[in-house]
PDB file of N, CA, C and O and ligand atoms in Angstrom:
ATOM      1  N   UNK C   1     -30.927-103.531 -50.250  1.00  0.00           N
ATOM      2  CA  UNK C   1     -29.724-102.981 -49.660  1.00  0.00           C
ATOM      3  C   UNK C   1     -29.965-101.526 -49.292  1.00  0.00           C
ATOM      4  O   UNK C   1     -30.862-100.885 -49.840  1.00  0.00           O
ATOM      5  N   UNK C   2     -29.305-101.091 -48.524  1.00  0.00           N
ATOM      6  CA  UNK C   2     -29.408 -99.722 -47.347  1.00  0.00           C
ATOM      7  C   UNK C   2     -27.936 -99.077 -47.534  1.00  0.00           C
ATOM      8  O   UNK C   2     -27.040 -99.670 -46.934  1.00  0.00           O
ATOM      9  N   UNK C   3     -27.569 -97.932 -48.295  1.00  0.00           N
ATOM     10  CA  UNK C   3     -26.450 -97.452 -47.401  1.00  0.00           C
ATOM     11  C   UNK C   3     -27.060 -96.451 -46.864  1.00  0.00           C
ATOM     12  O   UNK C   3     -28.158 -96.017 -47.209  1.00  0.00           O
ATOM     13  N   UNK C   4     -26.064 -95.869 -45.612  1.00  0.00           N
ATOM     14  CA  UNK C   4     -26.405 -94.354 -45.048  1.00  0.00           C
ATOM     15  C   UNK C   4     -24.688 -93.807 -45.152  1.00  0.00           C
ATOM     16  O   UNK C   4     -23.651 -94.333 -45.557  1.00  0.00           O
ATOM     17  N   UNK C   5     -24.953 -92.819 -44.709  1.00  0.00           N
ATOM     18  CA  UNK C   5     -23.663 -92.188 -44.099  1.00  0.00           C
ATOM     19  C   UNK C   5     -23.697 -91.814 -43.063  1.00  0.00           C
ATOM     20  O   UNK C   5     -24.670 -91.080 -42.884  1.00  0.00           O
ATOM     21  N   UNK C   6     -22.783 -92.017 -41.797  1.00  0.00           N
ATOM     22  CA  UNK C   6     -22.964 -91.035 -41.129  1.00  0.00           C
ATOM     23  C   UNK C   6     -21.080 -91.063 -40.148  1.00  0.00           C
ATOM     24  O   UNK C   6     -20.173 -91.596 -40.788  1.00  0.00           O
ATOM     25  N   UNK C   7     -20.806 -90.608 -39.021  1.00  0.00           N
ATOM     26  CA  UNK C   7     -19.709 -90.579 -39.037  1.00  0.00           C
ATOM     27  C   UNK C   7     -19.144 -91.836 -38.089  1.00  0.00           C
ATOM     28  O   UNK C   7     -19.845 -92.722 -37.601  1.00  0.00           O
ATOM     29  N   UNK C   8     -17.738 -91.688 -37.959  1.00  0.00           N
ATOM     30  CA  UNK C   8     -17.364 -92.727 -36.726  1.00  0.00           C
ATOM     31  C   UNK C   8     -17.037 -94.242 -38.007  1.00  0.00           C
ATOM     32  O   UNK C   8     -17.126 -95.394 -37.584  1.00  0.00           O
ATOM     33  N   UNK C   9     -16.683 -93.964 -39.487  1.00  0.00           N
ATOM     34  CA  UNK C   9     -16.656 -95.165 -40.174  1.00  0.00           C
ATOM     35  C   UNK C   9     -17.692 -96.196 -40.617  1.00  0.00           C
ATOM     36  O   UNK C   9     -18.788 -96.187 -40.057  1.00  0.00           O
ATOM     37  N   UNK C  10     -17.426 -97.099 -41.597  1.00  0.00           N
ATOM     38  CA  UNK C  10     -18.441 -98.000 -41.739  1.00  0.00           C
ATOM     39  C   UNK C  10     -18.895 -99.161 -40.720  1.00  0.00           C
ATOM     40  O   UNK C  10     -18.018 -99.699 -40.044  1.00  0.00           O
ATOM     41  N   UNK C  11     -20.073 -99.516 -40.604  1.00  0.00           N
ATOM     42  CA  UNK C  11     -20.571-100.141 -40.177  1.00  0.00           C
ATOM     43  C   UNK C  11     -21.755-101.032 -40.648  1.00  0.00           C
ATOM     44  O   UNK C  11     -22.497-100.581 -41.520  1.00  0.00           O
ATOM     45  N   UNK C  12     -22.010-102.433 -40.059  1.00  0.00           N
ATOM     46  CA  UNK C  12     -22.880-103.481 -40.738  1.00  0.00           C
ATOM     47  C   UNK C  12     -23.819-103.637 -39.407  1.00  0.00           C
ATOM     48  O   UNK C  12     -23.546-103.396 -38.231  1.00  0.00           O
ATOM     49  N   UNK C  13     -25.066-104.142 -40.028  1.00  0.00           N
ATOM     50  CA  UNK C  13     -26.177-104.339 -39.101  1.00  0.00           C
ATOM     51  C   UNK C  13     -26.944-105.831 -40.266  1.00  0.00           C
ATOM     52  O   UNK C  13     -26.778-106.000 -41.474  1.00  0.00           O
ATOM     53  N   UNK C  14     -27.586-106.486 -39.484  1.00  0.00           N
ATOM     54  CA  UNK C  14     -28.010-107.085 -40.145  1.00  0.00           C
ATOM     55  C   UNK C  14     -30.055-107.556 -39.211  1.00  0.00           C
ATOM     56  O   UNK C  14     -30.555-107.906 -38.141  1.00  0.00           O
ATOM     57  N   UNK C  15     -30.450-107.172 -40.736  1.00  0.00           N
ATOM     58  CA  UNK C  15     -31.834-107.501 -39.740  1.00  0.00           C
ATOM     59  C   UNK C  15     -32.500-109.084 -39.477  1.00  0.00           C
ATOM     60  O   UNK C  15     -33.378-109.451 -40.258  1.00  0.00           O
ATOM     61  N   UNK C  16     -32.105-109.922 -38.467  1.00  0.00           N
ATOM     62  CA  UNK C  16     -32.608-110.970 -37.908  1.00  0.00           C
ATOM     63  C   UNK C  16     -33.940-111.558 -38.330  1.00  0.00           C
ATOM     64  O   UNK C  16     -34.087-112.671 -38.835  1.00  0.00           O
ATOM     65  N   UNK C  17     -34.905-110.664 -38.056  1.00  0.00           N
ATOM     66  CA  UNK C  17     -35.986-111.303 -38.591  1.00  0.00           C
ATOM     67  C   UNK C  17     -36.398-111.118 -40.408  1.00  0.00           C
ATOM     68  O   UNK C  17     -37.539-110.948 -40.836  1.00  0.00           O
ATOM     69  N   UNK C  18     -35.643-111.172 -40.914  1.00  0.00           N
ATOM     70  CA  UNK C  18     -35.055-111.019 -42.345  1.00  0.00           C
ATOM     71  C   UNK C  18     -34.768-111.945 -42.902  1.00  0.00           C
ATOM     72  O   UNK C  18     -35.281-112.667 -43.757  1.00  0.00           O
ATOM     73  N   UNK C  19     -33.473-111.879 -42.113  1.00  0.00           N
ATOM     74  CA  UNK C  19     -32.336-112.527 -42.515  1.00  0.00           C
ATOM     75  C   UNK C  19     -32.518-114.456 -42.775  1.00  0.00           C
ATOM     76  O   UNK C  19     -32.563-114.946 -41.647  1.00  0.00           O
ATOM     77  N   UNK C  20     -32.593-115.247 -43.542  1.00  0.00           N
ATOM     78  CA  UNK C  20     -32.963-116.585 -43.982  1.00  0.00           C
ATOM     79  C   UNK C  20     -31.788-117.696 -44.035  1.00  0.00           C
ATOM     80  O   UNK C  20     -31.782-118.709 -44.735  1.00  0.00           O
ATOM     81  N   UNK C  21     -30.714-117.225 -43.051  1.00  0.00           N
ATOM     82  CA  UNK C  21     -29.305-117.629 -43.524  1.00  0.00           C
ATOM     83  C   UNK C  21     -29.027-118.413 -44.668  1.00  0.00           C
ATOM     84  O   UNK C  21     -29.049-119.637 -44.796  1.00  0.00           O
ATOM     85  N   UNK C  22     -28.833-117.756 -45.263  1.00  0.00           N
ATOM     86  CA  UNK C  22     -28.877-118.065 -46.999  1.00  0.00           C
ATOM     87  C   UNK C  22     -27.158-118.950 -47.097  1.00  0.00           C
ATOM     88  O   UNK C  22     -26.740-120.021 -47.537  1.00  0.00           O
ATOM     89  N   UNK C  23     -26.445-117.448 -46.228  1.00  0.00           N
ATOM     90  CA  UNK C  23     -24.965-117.630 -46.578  1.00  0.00           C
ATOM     91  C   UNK C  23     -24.595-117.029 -47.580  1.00  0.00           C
ATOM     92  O   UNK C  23     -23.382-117.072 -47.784  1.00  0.00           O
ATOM     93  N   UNK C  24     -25.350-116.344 -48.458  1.00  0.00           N
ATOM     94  CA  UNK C  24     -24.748-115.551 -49.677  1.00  0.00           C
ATOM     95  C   UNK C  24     -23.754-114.911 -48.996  1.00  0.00           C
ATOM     96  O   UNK C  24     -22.596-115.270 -49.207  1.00  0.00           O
ATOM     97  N   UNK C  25     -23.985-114.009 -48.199  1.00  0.00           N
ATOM     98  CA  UNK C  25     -23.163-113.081 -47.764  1.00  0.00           C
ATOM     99  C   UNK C  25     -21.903-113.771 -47.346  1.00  0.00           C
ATOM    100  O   UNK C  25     -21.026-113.447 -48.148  1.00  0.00           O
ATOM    101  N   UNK C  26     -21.410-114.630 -46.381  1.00  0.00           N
ATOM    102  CA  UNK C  26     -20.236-115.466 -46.626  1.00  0.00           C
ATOM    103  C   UNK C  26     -19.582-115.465 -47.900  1.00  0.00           C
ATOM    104  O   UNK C  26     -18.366-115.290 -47.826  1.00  0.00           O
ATOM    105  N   UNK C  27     -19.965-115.584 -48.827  1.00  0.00           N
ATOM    106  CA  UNK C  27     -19.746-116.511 -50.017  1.00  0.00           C
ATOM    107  C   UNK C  27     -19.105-115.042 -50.741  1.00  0.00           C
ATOM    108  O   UNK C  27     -17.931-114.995 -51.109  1.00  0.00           O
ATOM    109  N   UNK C  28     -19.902-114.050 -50.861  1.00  0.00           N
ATOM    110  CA  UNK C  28     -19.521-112.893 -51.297  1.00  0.00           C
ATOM    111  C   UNK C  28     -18.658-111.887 -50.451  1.00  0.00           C
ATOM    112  O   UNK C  28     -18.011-111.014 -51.030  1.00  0.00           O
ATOM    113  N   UNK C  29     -18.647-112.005 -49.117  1.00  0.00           N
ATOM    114  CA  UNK C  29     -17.506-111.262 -48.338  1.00  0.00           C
ATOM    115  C   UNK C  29     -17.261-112.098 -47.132  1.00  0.00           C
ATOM    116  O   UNK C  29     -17.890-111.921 -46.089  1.00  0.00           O
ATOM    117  N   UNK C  30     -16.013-113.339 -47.333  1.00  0.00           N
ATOM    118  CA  UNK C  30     -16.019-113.697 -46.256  1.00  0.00           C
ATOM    119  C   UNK C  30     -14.463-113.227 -45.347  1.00  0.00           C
ATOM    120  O   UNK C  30     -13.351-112.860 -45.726  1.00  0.00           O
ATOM    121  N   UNK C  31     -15.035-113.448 -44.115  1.00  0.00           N
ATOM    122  CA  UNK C  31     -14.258-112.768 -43.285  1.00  0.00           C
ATOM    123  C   UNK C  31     -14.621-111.959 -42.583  1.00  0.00           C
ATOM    124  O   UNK C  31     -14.263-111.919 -41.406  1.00  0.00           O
ATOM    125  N   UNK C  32     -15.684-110.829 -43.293  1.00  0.00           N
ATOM    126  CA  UNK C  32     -16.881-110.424 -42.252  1.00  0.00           C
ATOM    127  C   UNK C  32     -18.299-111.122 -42.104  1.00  0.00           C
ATOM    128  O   UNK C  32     -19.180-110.971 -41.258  1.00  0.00           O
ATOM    129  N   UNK C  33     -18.245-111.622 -42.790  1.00  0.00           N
ATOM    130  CA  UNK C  33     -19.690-112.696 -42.337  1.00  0.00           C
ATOM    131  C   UNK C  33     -19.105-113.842 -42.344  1.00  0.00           C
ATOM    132  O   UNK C  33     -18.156-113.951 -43.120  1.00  0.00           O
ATOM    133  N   UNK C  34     -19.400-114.778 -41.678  1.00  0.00           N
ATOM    134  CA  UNK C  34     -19.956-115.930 -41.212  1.00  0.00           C
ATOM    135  C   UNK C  34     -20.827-116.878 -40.610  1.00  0.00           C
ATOM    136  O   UNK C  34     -21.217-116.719 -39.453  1.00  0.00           O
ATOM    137  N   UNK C  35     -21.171-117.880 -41.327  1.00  0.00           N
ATOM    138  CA  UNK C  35     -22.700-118.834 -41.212  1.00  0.00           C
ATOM    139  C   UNK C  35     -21.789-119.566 -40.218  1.00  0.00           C
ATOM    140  O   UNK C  35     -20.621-119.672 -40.593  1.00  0.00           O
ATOM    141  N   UNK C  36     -22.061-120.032 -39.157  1.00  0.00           N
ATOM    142  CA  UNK C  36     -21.621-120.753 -37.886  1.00  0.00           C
ATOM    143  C   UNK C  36     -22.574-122.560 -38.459  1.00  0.00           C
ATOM    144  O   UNK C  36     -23.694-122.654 -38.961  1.00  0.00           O
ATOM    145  N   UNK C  37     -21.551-123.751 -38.109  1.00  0.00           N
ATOM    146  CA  UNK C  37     -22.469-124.951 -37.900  1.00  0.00           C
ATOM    147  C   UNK C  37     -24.028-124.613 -36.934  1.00  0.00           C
ATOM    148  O   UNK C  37     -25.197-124.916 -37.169  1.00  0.00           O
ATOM    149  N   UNK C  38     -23.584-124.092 -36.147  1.00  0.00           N
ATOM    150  CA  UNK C  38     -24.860-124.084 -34.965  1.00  0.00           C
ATOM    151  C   UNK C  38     -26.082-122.892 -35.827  1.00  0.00           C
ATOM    152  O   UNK C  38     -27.012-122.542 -35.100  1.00  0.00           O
ATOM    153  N   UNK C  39     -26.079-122.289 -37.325  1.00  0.00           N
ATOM    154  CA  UNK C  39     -27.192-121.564 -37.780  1.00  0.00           C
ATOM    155  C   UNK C  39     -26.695-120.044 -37.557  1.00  0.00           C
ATOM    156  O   UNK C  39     -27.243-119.162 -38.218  1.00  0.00           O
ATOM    157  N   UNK C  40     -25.950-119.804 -36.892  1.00  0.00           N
ATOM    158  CA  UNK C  40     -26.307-118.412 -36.616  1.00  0.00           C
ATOM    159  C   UNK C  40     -25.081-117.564 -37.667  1.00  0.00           C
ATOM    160  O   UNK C  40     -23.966-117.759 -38.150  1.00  0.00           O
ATOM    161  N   UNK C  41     -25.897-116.777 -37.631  1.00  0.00           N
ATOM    162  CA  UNK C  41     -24.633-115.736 -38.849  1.00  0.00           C
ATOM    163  C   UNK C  41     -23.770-114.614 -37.877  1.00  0.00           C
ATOM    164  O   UNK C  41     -24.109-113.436 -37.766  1.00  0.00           O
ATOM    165  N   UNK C  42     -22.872-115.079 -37.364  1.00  0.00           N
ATOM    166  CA  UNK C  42     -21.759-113.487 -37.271  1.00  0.00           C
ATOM    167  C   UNK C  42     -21.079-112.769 -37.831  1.00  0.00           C
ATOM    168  O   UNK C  42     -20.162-113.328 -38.433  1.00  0.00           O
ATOM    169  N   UNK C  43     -21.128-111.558 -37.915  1.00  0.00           N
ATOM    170  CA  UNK C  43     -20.683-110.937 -38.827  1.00  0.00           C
ATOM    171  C   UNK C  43     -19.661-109.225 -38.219  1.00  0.00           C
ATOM    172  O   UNK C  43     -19.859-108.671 -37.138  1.00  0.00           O
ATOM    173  N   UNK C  44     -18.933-108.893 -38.986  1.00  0.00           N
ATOM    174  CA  UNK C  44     -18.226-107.457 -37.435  1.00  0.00           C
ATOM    175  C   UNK C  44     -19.337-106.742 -38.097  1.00  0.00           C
ATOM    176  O   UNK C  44     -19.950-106.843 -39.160  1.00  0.00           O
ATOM    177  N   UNK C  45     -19.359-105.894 -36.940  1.00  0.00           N
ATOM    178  CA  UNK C  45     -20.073-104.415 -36.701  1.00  0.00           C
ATOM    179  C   UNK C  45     -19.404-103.221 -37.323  1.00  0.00           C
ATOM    180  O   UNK C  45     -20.110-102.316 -37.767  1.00  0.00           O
ATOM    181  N   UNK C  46     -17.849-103.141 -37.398  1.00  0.00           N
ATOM    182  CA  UNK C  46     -17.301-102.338 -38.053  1.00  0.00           C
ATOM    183  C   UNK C  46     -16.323-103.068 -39.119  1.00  0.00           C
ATOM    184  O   UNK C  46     -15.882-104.206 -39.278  1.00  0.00           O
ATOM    185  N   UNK C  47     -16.250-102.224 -39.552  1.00  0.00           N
ATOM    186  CA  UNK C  47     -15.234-102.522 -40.892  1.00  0.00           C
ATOM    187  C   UNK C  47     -14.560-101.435 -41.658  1.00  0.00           C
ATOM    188  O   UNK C  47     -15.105-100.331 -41.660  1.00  0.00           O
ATOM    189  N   UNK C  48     -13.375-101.616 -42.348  1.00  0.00           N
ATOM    190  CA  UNK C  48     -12.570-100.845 -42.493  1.00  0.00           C
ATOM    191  C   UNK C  48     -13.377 -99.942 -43.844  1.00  0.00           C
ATOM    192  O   UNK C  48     -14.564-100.134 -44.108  1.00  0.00           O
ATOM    193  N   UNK C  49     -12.517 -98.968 -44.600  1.00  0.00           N
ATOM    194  CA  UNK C  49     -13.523 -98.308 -45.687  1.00  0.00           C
ATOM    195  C   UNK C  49     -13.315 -98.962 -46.753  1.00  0.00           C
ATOM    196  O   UNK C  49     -14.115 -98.927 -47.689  1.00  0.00           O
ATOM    197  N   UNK C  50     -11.919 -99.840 -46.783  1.00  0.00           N
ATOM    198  CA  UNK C  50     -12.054-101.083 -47.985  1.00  0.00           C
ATOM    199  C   UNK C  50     -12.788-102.040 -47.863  1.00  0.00           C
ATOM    200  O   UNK C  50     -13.443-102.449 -48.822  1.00  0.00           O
ATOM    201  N   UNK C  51     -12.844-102.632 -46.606  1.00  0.00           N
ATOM    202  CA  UNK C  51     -13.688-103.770 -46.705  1.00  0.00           C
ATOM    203  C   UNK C  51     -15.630-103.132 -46.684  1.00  0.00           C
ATOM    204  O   UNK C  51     -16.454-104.045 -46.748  1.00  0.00           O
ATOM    205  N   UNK C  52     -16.140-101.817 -46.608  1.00  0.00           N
ATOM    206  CA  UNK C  52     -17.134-101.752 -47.242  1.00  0.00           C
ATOM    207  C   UNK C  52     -17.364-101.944 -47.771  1.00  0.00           C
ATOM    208  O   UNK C  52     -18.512-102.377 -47.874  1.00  0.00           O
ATOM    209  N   UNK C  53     -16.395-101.829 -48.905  1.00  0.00           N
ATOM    210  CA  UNK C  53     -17.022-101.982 -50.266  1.00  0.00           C
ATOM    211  C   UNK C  53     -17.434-103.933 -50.643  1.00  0.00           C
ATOM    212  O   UNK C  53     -18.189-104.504 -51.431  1.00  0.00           O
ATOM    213  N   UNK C  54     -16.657-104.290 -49.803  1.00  0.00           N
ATOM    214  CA  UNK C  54     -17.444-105.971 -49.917  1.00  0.00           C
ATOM    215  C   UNK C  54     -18.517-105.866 -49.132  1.00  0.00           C
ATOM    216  O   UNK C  54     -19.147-106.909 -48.962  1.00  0.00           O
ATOM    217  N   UNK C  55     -18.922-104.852 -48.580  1.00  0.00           N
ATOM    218  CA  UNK C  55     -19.968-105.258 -47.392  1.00  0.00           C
ATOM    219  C   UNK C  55     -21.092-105.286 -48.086  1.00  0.00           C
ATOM    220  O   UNK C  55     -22.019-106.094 -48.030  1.00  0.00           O
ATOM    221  N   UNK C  56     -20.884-103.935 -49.035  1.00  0.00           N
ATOM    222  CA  UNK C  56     -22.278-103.493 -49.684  1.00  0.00           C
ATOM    223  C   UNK C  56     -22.095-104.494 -50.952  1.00  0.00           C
ATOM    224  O   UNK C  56     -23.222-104.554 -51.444  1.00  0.00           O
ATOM    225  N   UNK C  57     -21.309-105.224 -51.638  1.00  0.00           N
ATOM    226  CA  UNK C  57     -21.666-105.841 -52.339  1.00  0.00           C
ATOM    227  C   UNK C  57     -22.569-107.415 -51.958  1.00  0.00           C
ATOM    228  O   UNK C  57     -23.301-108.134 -52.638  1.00  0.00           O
ATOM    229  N   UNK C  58     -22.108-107.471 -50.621  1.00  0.00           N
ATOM    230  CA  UNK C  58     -22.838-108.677 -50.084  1.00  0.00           C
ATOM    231  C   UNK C  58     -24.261-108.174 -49.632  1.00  0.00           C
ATOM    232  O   UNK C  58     -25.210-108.932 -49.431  1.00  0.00           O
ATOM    233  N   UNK C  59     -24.297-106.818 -49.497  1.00  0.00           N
ATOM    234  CA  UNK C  59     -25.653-106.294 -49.133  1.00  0.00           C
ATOM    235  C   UNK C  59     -26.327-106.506 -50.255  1.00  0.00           C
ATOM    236  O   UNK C  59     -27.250-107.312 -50.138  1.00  0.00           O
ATOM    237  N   UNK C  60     -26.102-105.871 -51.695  1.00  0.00           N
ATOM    238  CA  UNK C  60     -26.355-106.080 -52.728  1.00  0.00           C
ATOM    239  C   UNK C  60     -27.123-107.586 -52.792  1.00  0.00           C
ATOM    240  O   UNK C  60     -28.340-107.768 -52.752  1.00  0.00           O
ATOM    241  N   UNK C  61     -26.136-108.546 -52.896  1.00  0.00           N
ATOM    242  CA  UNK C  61     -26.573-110.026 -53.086  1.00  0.00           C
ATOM    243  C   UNK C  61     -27.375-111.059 -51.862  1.00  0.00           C
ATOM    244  O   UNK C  61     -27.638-112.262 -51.890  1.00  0.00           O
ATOM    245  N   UNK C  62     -27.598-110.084 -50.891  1.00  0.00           N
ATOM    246  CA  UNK C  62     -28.536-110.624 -49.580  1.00  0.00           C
ATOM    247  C   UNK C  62     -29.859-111.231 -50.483  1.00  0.00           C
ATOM    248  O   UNK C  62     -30.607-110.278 -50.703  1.00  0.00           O
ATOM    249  N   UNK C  63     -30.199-112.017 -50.856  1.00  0.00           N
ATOM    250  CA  UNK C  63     -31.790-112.302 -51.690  1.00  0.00           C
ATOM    251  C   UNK C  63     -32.815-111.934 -50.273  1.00  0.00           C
ATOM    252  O   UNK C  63     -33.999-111.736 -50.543  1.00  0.00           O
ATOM    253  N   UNK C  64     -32.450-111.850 -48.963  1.00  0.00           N
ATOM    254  CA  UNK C  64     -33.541-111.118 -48.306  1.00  0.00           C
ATOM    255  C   UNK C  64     -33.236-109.282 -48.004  1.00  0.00           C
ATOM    256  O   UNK C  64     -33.658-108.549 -47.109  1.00  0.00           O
ATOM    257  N   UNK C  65     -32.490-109.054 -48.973  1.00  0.00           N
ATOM    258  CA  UNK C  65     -32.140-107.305 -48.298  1.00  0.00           C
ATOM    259  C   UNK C  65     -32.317-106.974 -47.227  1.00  0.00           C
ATOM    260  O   UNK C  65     -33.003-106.012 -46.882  1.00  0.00           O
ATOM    261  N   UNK C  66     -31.425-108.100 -46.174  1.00  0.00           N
ATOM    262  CA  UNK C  66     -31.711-107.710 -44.617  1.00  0.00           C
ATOM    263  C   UNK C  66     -29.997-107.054 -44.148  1.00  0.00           C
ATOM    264  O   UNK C  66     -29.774-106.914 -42.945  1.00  0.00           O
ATOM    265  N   UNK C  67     -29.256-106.813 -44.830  1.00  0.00           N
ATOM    266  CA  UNK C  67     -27.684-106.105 -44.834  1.00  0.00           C
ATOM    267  C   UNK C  67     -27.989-104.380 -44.944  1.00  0.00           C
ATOM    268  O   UNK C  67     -28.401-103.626 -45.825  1.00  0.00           O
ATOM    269  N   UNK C  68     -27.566-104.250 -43.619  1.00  0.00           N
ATOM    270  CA  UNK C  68     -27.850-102.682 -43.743  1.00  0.00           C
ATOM    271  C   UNK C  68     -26.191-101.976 -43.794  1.00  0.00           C
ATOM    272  O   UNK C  68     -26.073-101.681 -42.605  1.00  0.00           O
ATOM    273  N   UNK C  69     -25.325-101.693 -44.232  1.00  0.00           N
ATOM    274  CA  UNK C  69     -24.142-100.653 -44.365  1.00  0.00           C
ATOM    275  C   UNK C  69     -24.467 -99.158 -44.447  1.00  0.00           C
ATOM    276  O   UNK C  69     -25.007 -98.536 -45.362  1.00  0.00           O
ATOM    277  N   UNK C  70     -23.887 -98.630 -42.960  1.00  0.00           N
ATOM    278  CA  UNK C  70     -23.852 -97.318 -42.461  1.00  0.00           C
ATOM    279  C   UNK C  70     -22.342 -96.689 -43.019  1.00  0.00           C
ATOM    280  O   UNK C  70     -21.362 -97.399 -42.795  1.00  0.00           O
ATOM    281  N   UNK C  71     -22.157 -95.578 -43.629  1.00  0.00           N
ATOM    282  CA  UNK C  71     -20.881 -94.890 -43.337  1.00  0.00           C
ATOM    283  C   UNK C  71     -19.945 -94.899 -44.218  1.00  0.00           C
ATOM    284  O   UNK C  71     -18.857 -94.325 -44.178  1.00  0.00           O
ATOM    285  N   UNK C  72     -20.620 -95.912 -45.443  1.00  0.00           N
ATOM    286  CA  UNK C  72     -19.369 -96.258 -46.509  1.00  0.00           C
ATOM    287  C   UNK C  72     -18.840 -94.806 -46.872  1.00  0.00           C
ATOM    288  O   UNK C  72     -19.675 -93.924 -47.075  1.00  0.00           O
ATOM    289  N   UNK C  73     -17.573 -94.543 -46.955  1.00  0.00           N
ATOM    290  CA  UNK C  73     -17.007 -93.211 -47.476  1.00  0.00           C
ATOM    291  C   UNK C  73     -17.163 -92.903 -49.245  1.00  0.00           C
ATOM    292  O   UNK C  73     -16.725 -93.596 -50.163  1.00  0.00           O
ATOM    293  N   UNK C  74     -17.710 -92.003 -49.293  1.00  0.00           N
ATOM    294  CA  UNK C  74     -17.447 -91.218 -50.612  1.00  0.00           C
ATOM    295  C   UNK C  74     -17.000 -90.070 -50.939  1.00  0.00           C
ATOM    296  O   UNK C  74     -16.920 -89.754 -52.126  1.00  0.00           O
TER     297      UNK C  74
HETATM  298  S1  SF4 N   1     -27.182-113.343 -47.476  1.00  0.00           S
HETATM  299 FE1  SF4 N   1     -28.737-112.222 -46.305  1.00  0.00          FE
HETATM  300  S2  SF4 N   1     -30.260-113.761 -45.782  1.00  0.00           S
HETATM  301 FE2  SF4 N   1     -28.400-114.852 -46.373  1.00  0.00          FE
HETATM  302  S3  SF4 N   1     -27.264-115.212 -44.469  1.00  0.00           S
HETATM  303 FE3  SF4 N   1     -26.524-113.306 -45.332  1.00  0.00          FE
HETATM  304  S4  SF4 N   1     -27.770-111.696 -44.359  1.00  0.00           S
HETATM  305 FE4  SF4 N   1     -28.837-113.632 -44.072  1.00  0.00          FE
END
């Protein structure tokens, strides 16, 4: 897992060639991620400063640490 800070709010990135669609991340914050039938994971780009804090916990539980969260506020 990755945080940064920087401004303009939080934000999620996720690295593709990483990423193993596991679905953890669903499972641990859903609503911003989602595993699609067709394989592919979408997930928002921004997110509010509450819902960071699920972001980075799903970053946390990525078993490929491909969840990058920019901006979480402290
Ligand atoms: S938990 Fe990580 S590896 Fe699994 S689908 Fe989400 S981003 Fe991809």
């Amino acid at each position: 897992m990755t945080l940064h800070r920087i401004r303009g709010g939080p934000r999620l990135s996720v690295d593709n060639d990483r990423c193993e669609r596991f679905g953890t991340c669903e499972w641990e914050a859903p609503g911003l991620f989602e595993l699609g039938r067709d394989g592919r994971l979408r997930y928002r780009r921004r997110v509010s400063d509450e819902d960071a804090e699920r972001a980075a916990a799903a970053a946390r539980c990525c078993p490929m640490q491909a969840i990058v969260v920019r901006g979480v506020p402290g």
